[in-house]
Amino acid sequence: MTFATKRFGILTSGGDCPGLNAAIRGVCRAAYDKYGMVGVGFANGYRGLINGDYRVLRREDFWGILTRGGTILGSSREKPFKIEGSDYDVVEEKISSIKENYRDLKLDCLVVLGGNGAHSTAYKLAQEGLNVVGLPKTIDNDVQGTERCFGFHSALSIATEAIDRLHTTAQSHNRVMVIELMGHKAGWLALYAGVAGGGDVILLPEIPYNAKIIGEHLKKRLQEGKGFSIVVVAEGAMSCKEAAMDKKERKRRRENVSIGYRVAQEIKSETNMETRTTVLGYVQRGGVPSASDRALATSLGVAAADLLACGEYNRMVRLSNDRVTSVDLSVPARKTKTVPPDHYMIAAALAVGVCLGR
Ligand code: F6P
């Protein structure tokens, strides 16, 4: 039986996350064993595709990697279509190198594991004539078109465990502990980890906060005899004042102080309570993938191999209504998926008395 794809390229682009290697394994084991395909792995995301930095993958390359964090291929934030300054020629050179390497390596398709930026590039490459299949990865969970990205669940577990640990020290010292979580411009990680970790205040980029309202909430807890509180802050969260600024001014203002420290200062001046800040940072991206992420990444990887075999190109595999299907690449290439104000997790947080800062 012949299949539409005989040789495919594969790369991982953007911030790494647990589950990438499980996804690579899912794609390759199905492609090699079910369809007799051969994979060419590019190093460090799109940079390897531009520079022709690749290796033909042997079966032993993707054996025993299900539980390994990070990515065996390496990653980068290379954006081939991004014009630095007014240097249009550089973009043109990068795109022609990509096309040349794709052709010289006799690839039938390129498999991209990435977030928003990676899929935006994938969509543009499809418009340039390459065949591309995408898999949604990021701890931010902000890729349009899929209910969940692999990496999110692992980061959620890490962040929740950190919040659990902060509870004991906050209680021992009667302090307000502020923890800043990743998530880029979306609040998924902070919202879910805040609810799972029993946060008293959760601040999201989607809901600009008013420091006075936070202060009132914490003072009310104090009057009720709760001398400690946990404040979960998404790295993209902003005050109402900042939300009213233009993008450049807001960026400049945020350059020096991480939002978690700023919120702690604001709480201190509103309540005079003792506060401490933890920025969880890259710990959320490291280590072994959770069971859920391993299973999701594997199923998405296998679904991508099926698309390769049928020649259903220029689509992203995704989770929808608890089924693995696919969607046109133009969908994830659009703006990021942020938390809608009527999301059930927002309602749940409010129902258990969480303050969302407004
Ligand atoms: O996209 C994942 C992510 O961890 C974001 O949550 C975070 O804002 C960003 O990557 C950090 O980027 P970098 O790894 O380039 O420092």
CSV table of C-alpha atoms and ligand atoms in Angstrom, one decimal:
chain,number,residue,atom,x,y,z
A,1,MET,CA,0.0,0.0,0.0
A,2,THR,CA,1.4,3.5,-0.8
A,3,PHE,CA,1.0,6.5,1.4
A,4,ALA,CA,1.1,10.2,0.6
A,5,THR,CA,4.1,10.8,2.7
A,6,LYS,CA,7.4,8.9,2.5
A,7,ARG,CA,9.8,11.4,4.1
A,8,PHE,CA,8.9,14.0,6.7
A,9,GLY,CA,10.8,16.7,8.5
A,10,ILE,CA,10.1,17.3,12.2
A,11,LEU,CA,11.1,20.2,14.5
A,12,THR,CA,10.2,21.6,17.9
A,13,SER,CA,9.9,25.4,18.1
A,14,GLY,CA,9.3,27.9,21.0
A,15,GLY,CA,9.5,27.4,24.7
A,16,ASP,CA,10.1,23.8,25.6
A,17,CYS,CA,7.8,21.8,27.8
A,18,PRO,CA,7.3,18.3,29.3
A,19,GLY,CA,5.6,16.1,26.6
A,20,LEU,CA,7.6,17.2,23.6
A,21,ASN,CA,9.6,14.0,23.4
A,22,ALA,CA,6.4,11.9,24.0
A,23,ALA,CA,4.9,13.7,21.0
A,24,ILE,CA,8.0,13.1,18.8
A,25,ARG,CA,7.9,9.4,19.8
A,26,GLY,CA,4.2,9.2,19.0
A,27,VAL,CA,4.7,10.8,15.5
A,28,CYS,CA,7.7,8.7,14.7
A,29,ARG,CA,6.7,5.3,16.0
A,30,ALA,CA,3.4,5.5,14.1
A,31,ALA,CA,5.0,6.9,11.0
A,32,TYR,CA,7.9,4.3,10.9
A,33,ASP,CA,6.0,1.2,12.1
A,34,LYS,CA,2.5,1.8,10.6
A,35,TYR,CA,3.5,3.6,7.4
A,36,GLY,CA,7.1,2.8,6.7
A,37,MET,CA,8.1,6.5,6.6
A,38,VAL,CA,11.4,8.1,7.4
A,39,GLY,CA,11.8,11.2,9.5
A,40,VAL,CA,14.4,14.0,9.3
A,41,GLY,CA,14.9,15.8,12.6
A,42,PHE,CA,15.9,19.5,12.5
A,43,ALA,CA,17.9,21.0,15.3
A,44,ASN,CA,16.7,23.9,17.4
A,45,GLY,CA,13.4,24.7,15.7
A,46,TYR,CA,13.2,26.6,12.5
A,47,ARG,CA,16.8,27.6,12.8
A,48,GLY,CA,17.9,24.1,11.9
A,49,LEU,CA,15.5,24.1,8.9
A,50,ILE,CA,17.1,27.4,7.7
A,51,ASN,CA,20.7,26.2,8.2
A,52,GLY,CA,20.2,22.6,7.1
A,53,ASP,CA,21.1,21.4,10.5
A,54,TYR,CA,19.4,17.9,10.5
A,55,ARG,CA,19.8,14.2,11.1
A,56,VAL,CA,17.9,11.3,9.6
A,57,LEU,CA,16.1,9.8,12.6
A,58,ARG,CA,16.9,6.1,13.5
A,59,ARG,CA,14.4,4.1,15.6
A,60,GLU,CA,16.8,4.2,18.5
A,61,ASP,CA,16.5,8.0,18.4
A,62,PHE,CA,12.9,7.9,19.5
A,63,TRP,CA,13.0,4.9,21.8
A,64,GLY,CA,12.9,5.4,25.6
A,65,ILE,CA,12.1,9.1,25.3
A,66,LEU,CA,8.4,9.0,26.5
A,67,THR,CA,9.3,10.2,30.0
A,68,ARG,CA,12.1,12.5,29.1
A,69,GLY,CA,11.6,16.3,29.6
A,70,GLY,CA,12.7,18.8,27.1
A,71,THR,CA,13.2,18.0,23.4
A,72,ILE,CA,15.8,15.7,21.9
A,73,LEU,CA,15.8,18.0,18.8
A,74,GLY,CA,16.4,21.2,20.7
A,75,SER,CA,14.3,24.3,20.2
A,76,SER,CA,14.6,28.1,19.5
A,77,ARG,CA,12.4,31.1,19.1
A,78,GLU,CA,13.5,31.6,15.5
A,79,LYS,CA,10.8,33.4,13.5
A,80,PRO,CA,11.9,33.3,9.8
A,81,PHE,CA,9.3,35.7,8.6
A,82,LYS,CA,10.1,38.3,11.3
A,83,ILE,CA,11.6,41.5,9.7
A,84,GLU,CA,14.3,42.8,12.0
A,85,GLY,CA,14.7,46.5,11.2
A,86,SER,CA,14.0,46.9,7.6
A,87,ASP,CA,16.1,44.0,6.5
A,88,TYR,CA,13.7,42.3,4.0
A,89,ASP,CA,16.5,40.5,2.2
A,90,VAL,CA,17.3,38.4,5.3
A,91,VAL,CA,13.7,37.1,5.4
A,92,GLU,CA,13.9,36.3,1.7
A,93,GLU,CA,17.2,34.4,2.2
A,94,LYS,CA,15.8,32.4,5.2
A,95,ILE,CA,12.6,31.4,3.3
A,96,SER,CA,14.6,30.4,0.2
A,97,SER,CA,16.9,28.3,2.4
A,98,ILE,CA,14.0,26.6,4.0
A,99,LYS,CA,12.4,25.8,0.6
A,100,GLU,CA,15.8,24.6,-0.7
A,101,ASN,CA,16.4,22.3,2.3
A,102,TYR,CA,12.9,21.0,2.2
A,103,ARG,CA,13.3,20.2,-1.6
A,104,ASP,CA,16.9,18.8,-1.4
A,105,LEU,CA,16.0,16.5,1.5
A,106,LYS,CA,13.0,15.3,-0.6
A,107,LEU,CA,10.5,16.0,2.2
A,108,ASP,CA,6.8,15.4,1.5
A,109,CYS,CA,5.8,17.3,4.6
A,110,LEU,CA,7.1,19.2,7.7
A,111,VAL,CA,5.8,18.3,11.2
A,112,VAL,CA,5.9,21.3,13.6
A,113,LEU,CA,5.5,20.9,17.4
A,114,GLY,CA,4.9,24.4,18.8
A,115,GLY,CA,2.8,27.2,20.2
A,116,ASN,CA,1.3,30.3,18.6
A,117,GLY,CA,4.5,31.6,17.0
A,118,ALA,CA,5.5,28.2,15.6
A,119,HIS,CA,2.0,27.8,14.0
A,120,SER,CA,2.0,31.3,12.6
A,121,THR,CA,5.3,30.5,10.8
A,122,ALA,CA,3.9,27.0,9.8
A,123,TYR,CA,0.9,28.7,8.2
A,124,LYS,CA,3.0,31.1,6.2
A,125,LEU,CA,5.3,28.3,5.0
A,126,ALA,CA,2.1,26.4,3.9
A,127,GLN,CA,1.2,29.5,1.9
A,128,GLU,CA,4.7,29.4,0.4
A,129,GLY,CA,4.0,25.9,-0.9
A,130,LEU,CA,5.3,23.6,1.8
A,131,ASN,CA,3.1,20.8,3.3
A,132,VAL,CA,2.9,21.2,7.0
A,133,VAL,CA,1.2,19.4,10.0
A,134,GLY,CA,1.2,21.0,13.4
A,135,LEU,CA,0.9,19.7,17.0
A,136,PRO,CA,-0.2,22.2,19.8
A,137,LYS,CA,2.4,22.4,22.6
A,138,THR,CA,2.9,25.0,25.3
A,139,ILE,CA,2.6,25.2,29.1
A,140,ASP,CA,0.5,28.4,28.4
A,141,ASN,CA,-2.3,26.4,26.9
A,142,ASP,CA,-3.1,29.4,24.7
A,143,VAL,CA,-3.2,27.8,21.2
A,144,GLN,CA,-6.4,28.6,19.4
A,145,GLY,CA,-8.3,25.5,18.1
A,146,THR,CA,-7.5,22.9,20.7
A,147,GLU,CA,-9.0,22.3,24.1
A,148,ARG,CA,-5.6,21.5,25.6
A,149,CYS,CA,-1.9,21.7,24.6
A,150,PHE,CA,0.5,19.1,25.9
A,151,GLY,CA,2.8,20.7,28.5
A,152,PHE,CA,0.0,22.5,30.3
A,153,HIS,CA,-1.0,19.7,32.6
A,154,SER,CA,2.6,19.1,33.7
A,155,ALA,CA,3.1,22.8,34.5
A,156,LEU,CA,-0.2,22.8,36.3
A,157,SER,CA,0.9,20.0,38.5
A,158,ILE,CA,4.3,21.7,39.2
A,159,ALA,CA,2.6,25.1,40.0
A,160,THR,CA,-0.1,23.5,42.2
A,161,GLU,CA,2.6,21.7,44.2
A,162,ALA,CA,4.5,25.0,44.7
A,163,ILE,CA,1.3,26.7,45.9
A,164,ASP,CA,0.6,23.8,48.4
A,165,ARG,CA,4.1,24.4,49.8
A,166,LEU,CA,3.6,28.1,50.1
A,167,HIS,CA,0.5,27.5,52.3
A,168,THR,CA,2.5,26.0,55.1
A,169,THR,CA,5.1,28.7,55.3
A,170,ALA,CA,2.4,31.5,54.9
A,171,GLN,CA,0.5,30.0,57.8
A,172,SER,CA,3.6,29.6,60.0
A,173,HIS,CA,4.5,33.3,59.5
A,174,ASN,CA,1.1,34.9,59.0
A,175,ARG,CA,2.2,36.3,55.7
A,176,VAL,CA,0.7,37.1,52.3
A,177,MET,CA,2.6,34.9,49.9
A,178,VAL,CA,2.6,36.1,46.2
A,179,ILE,CA,3.5,33.5,43.6
A,180,GLU,CA,4.0,34.6,40.0
A,181,LEU,CA,3.3,31.9,37.3
A,182,MET,CA,4.1,31.7,33.6
A,183,GLY,CA,1.4,31.8,30.9
A,184,HIS,CA,2.6,34.6,28.6
A,185,LYS,CA,-0.4,36.7,27.7
A,186,ALA,CA,-3.0,34.2,28.9
A,187,GLY,CA,-4.2,33.3,32.4
A,188,TRP,CA,-4.9,29.6,32.0
A,189,LEU,CA,-2.0,28.3,34.2
A,190,ALA,CA,-2.6,30.9,37.0
A,191,LEU,CA,-6.4,30.3,37.0
A,192,TYR,CA,-6.2,26.5,37.1
A,193,ALA,CA,-3.3,26.3,39.5
A,194,GLY,CA,-4.9,29.0,41.7
A,195,VAL,CA,-8.1,27.1,42.0
A,196,ALA,CA,-6.3,23.7,42.4
A,197,GLY,CA,-4.0,25.2,45.0
A,198,GLY,CA,-6.6,27.0,47.0
A,199,GLY,CA,-5.4,30.5,46.1
A,200,ASP,CA,-7.3,33.4,47.9
A,201,VAL,CA,-6.6,35.9,45.1
A,202,ILE,CA,-6.0,35.0,41.5
A,203,LEU,CA,-4.9,37.8,39.0
A,204,LEU,CA,-5.2,37.1,35.3
A,205,PRO,CA,-4.1,39.2,32.2
A,206,GLU,CA,-7.8,39.0,31.1
A,207,ILE,CA,-9.1,40.7,34.2
A,208,PRO,CA,-7.1,43.9,35.0
A,209,TYR,CA,-7.0,44.2,38.8
A,210,ASN,CA,-7.7,47.0,41.3
A,211,ALA,CA,-5.2,46.9,44.2
A,212,LYS,CA,-7.7,48.5,46.6
A,213,ILE,CA,-10.2,45.6,46.0
A,214,ILE,CA,-7.4,43.1,46.7
A,215,GLY,CA,-6.5,44.9,49.9
A,216,GLU,CA,-10.1,44.9,51.1
A,217,HIS,CA,-10.3,41.1,50.5
A,218,LEU,CA,-7.1,40.4,52.4
A,219,LYS,CA,-8.2,42.7,55.3
A,220,LYS,CA,-11.5,40.9,55.5
A,221,ARG,CA,-9.7,37.5,55.7
A,222,LEU,CA,-7.6,39.0,58.6
A,223,GLN,CA,-10.8,40.1,60.4
A,224,GLU,CA,-12.1,36.5,60.0
A,225,GLY,CA,-8.9,35.3,61.8
A,226,LYS,CA,-7.0,34.2,58.7
A,227,GLY,CA,-3.7,35.9,59.1
A,228,PHE,CA,-2.2,34.4,56.0
A,229,SER,CA,-3.2,34.5,52.3
A,230,ILE,CA,-2.0,33.1,48.9
A,231,VAL,CA,-2.0,35.4,45.9
A,232,VAL,CA,-1.5,33.7,42.5
A,233,VAL,CA,-0.4,36.2,39.8
A,234,ALA,CA,-0.1,35.4,36.1
A,235,GLU,CA,3.0,36.9,34.6
A,236,GLY,CA,0.8,38.9,32.1
A,237,ALA,CA,-1.5,40.2,34.8
A,238,MET,CA,-1.9,44.0,34.9
A,239,SER,CA,-3.5,46.7,37.0
A,240,CYS,CA,-6.5,48.7,35.6
A,241,LYS,CA,-4.1,51.6,35.3
A,242,GLU,CA,-1.7,49.6,33.2
A,243,ALA,CA,-4.5,48.2,31.1
A,244,ALA,CA,-5.4,51.8,30.1
A,245,MET,CA,-1.9,52.5,28.9
A,246,ASP,CA,-0.7,52.0,25.3
A,247,LYS,CA,1.3,48.8,24.7
A,248,LYS,CA,4.7,50.5,24.5
A,249,GLU,CA,4.3,52.5,27.7
A,250,ARG,CA,3.0,49.4,29.5
A,251,LYS,CA,6.0,47.4,28.2
A,252,ARG,CA,8.4,50.1,29.4
A,253,ARG,CA,6.8,50.3,32.8
A,254,ARG,CA,7.0,46.5,33.3
A,255,GLU,CA,10.6,46.2,32.2
A,256,ASN,CA,12.2,46.5,35.6
A,257,VAL,CA,9.9,44.9,38.2
A,258,SER,CA,8.3,41.5,37.7
A,259,ILE,CA,4.6,41.7,38.3
A,260,GLY,CA,4.7,39.4,41.3
A,261,TYR,CA,6.9,41.9,43.2
A,262,ARG,CA,4.8,44.9,42.1
A,263,VAL,CA,1.6,43.2,43.4
A,264,ALA,CA,3.4,42.4,46.7
A,265,GLN,CA,4.3,46.1,47.0
A,266,GLU,CA,0.8,47.2,46.3
A,267,ILE,CA,-0.6,44.8,48.9
A,268,LYS,CA,1.9,46.1,51.4
A,269,SER,CA,0.9,49.7,50.9
A,270,GLU,CA,-2.9,48.8,50.9
A,271,THR,CA,-2.8,46.6,54.0
A,272,ASN,CA,0.5,47.0,55.8
A,273,MET,CA,0.6,43.1,55.9
A,274,GLU,CA,4.0,41.3,55.6
A,275,THR,CA,4.4,39.9,52.1
A,276,ARG,CA,6.9,37.7,50.2
A,277,THR,CA,7.1,36.9,46.5
A,278,THR,CA,8.1,33.7,44.7
A,279,VAL,CA,8.6,33.8,40.9
A,280,LEU,CA,8.3,30.1,39.9
A,281,GLY,CA,9.8,30.7,36.4
A,282,TYR,CA,11.3,27.9,34.4
A,283,VAL,CA,10.7,25.2,36.9
A,284,GLN,CA,7.2,25.1,35.3
A,285,ARG,CA,8.8,24.0,32.0
A,286,GLY,CA,11.1,21.4,33.3
A,287,GLY,CA,11.2,17.7,34.2
A,288,VAL,CA,9.2,14.6,33.5
A,289,PRO,CA,5.8,15.0,31.7
A,290,SER,CA,2.7,14.1,33.7
A,291,ALA,CA,0.8,10.9,32.8
A,292,SER,CA,-1.9,13.1,31.2
A,293,ASP,CA,0.6,14.9,29.0
A,294,ARG,CA,2.3,11.7,27.9
A,295,ALA,CA,-1.1,10.3,26.8
A,296,LEU,CA,-2.2,13.5,25.1
A,297,ALA,CA,1.1,14.0,23.3
A,298,THR,CA,1.2,10.4,22.1
A,299,SER,CA,-2.4,10.5,20.8
A,300,LEU,CA,-1.7,13.8,19.0
A,301,GLY,CA,1.5,12.4,17.6
A,302,VAL,CA,-0.2,9.3,16.2
A,303,ALA,CA,-3.0,11.5,14.7
A,304,ALA,CA,-0.3,13.6,13.0
A,305,ALA,CA,1.2,10.5,11.4
A,306,ASP,CA,-2.3,9.5,10.1
A,307,LEU,CA,-2.6,12.9,8.5
A,308,LEU,CA,0.8,12.4,6.8
A,309,ALA,CA,-0.3,9.0,5.5
A,310,CYS,CA,-3.5,10.4,4.0
A,311,GLY,CA,-1.9,13.5,2.7
A,312,GLU,CA,-4.1,15.7,4.7
A,313,TYR,CA,-1.6,18.6,5.0
A,314,ASN,CA,-1.8,22.1,6.4
A,315,ARG,CA,-3.7,21.1,9.4
A,316,MET,CA,-3.0,21.0,13.2
A,317,VAL,CA,-4.1,18.0,15.2
A,318,ARG,CA,-6.1,18.9,18.3
A,319,LEU,CA,-8.2,17.8,21.2
A,320,SER,CA,-11.9,18.7,20.8
A,321,ASN,CA,-14.9,17.3,22.8
A,322,ASP,CA,-12.6,14.6,24.1
A,323,ARG,CA,-11.7,13.4,20.6
A,324,VAL,CA,-8.5,13.9,18.6
A,325,THR,CA,-9.3,15.6,15.3
A,326,SER,CA,-7.7,18.3,13.2
A,327,VAL,CA,-8.2,21.9,12.2
A,328,ASP,CA,-7.0,24.1,9.4
A,329,LEU,CA,-3.6,25.7,10.2
A,330,SER,CA,-5.1,29.2,9.8
A,331,VAL,CA,-6.9,28.7,13.2
A,332,PRO,CA,-3.9,28.4,15.5
A,333,ALA,CA,-2.1,31.0,13.4
A,334,ARG,CA,-4.6,33.6,14.7
A,335,LYS,CA,-4.3,35.4,18.0
A,336,THR,CA,-3.8,33.5,21.2
A,337,LYS,CA,-6.6,31.7,23.1
A,338,THR,CA,-7.2,33.7,26.3
A,339,VAL,CA,-9.6,32.9,29.2
A,340,PRO,CA,-13.1,34.0,28.3
A,341,PRO,CA,-14.9,35.9,31.2
A,342,ASP,CA,-17.7,33.3,31.3
A,343,HIS,CA,-15.4,30.3,31.6
A,344,TYR,CA,-16.6,27.7,34.1
A,345,MET,CA,-13.3,27.9,36.0
A,346,ILE,CA,-13.8,31.6,36.6
A,347,ALA,CA,-17.3,30.9,37.9
A,348,ALA,CA,-15.9,28.1,40.2
A,349,ALA,CA,-13.2,30.4,41.5
A,350,LEU,CA,-15.7,33.1,42.4
A,351,ALA,CA,-18.1,30.6,43.9
A,352,VAL,CA,-15.5,29.4,46.4
A,353,GLY,CA,-14.7,33.0,47.4
A,354,VAL,CA,-11.6,33.7,45.3
A,355,CYS,CA,-10.9,37.4,44.7
A,356,LEU,CA,-10.1,38.1,41.0
A,357,GLY,CA,-9.0,41.7,41.7
A,358,ARG,CA,-12.0,43.5,40.6
B,1,F6P,O1,5.7,30.1,26.1
B,1,F6P,C1,6.1,29.4,27.2
B,1,F6P,C2,6.8,30.4,28.1
B,1,F6P,O2,7.3,29.8,29.2
B,1,F6P,C3,5.9,31.5,28.6
B,1,F6P,O3,5.0,31.1,29.6
B,1,F6P,C4,7.0,32.5,29.0
B,1,F6P,O4,6.5,33.9,29.1
B,1,F6P,C5,8.0,32.4,27.9
B,1,F6P,O5,7.9,31.1,27.4
B,1,F6P,C6,9.4,32.6,28.3
B,1,F6P,O6,10.2,32.7,27.1
B,1,F6P,P1,11.7,32.3,27.1
B,1,F6P,O7,11.8,30.8,27.3
B,1,F6P,O8,12.2,32.7,25.7
B,1,F6P,O9,12.4,33.0,28.2
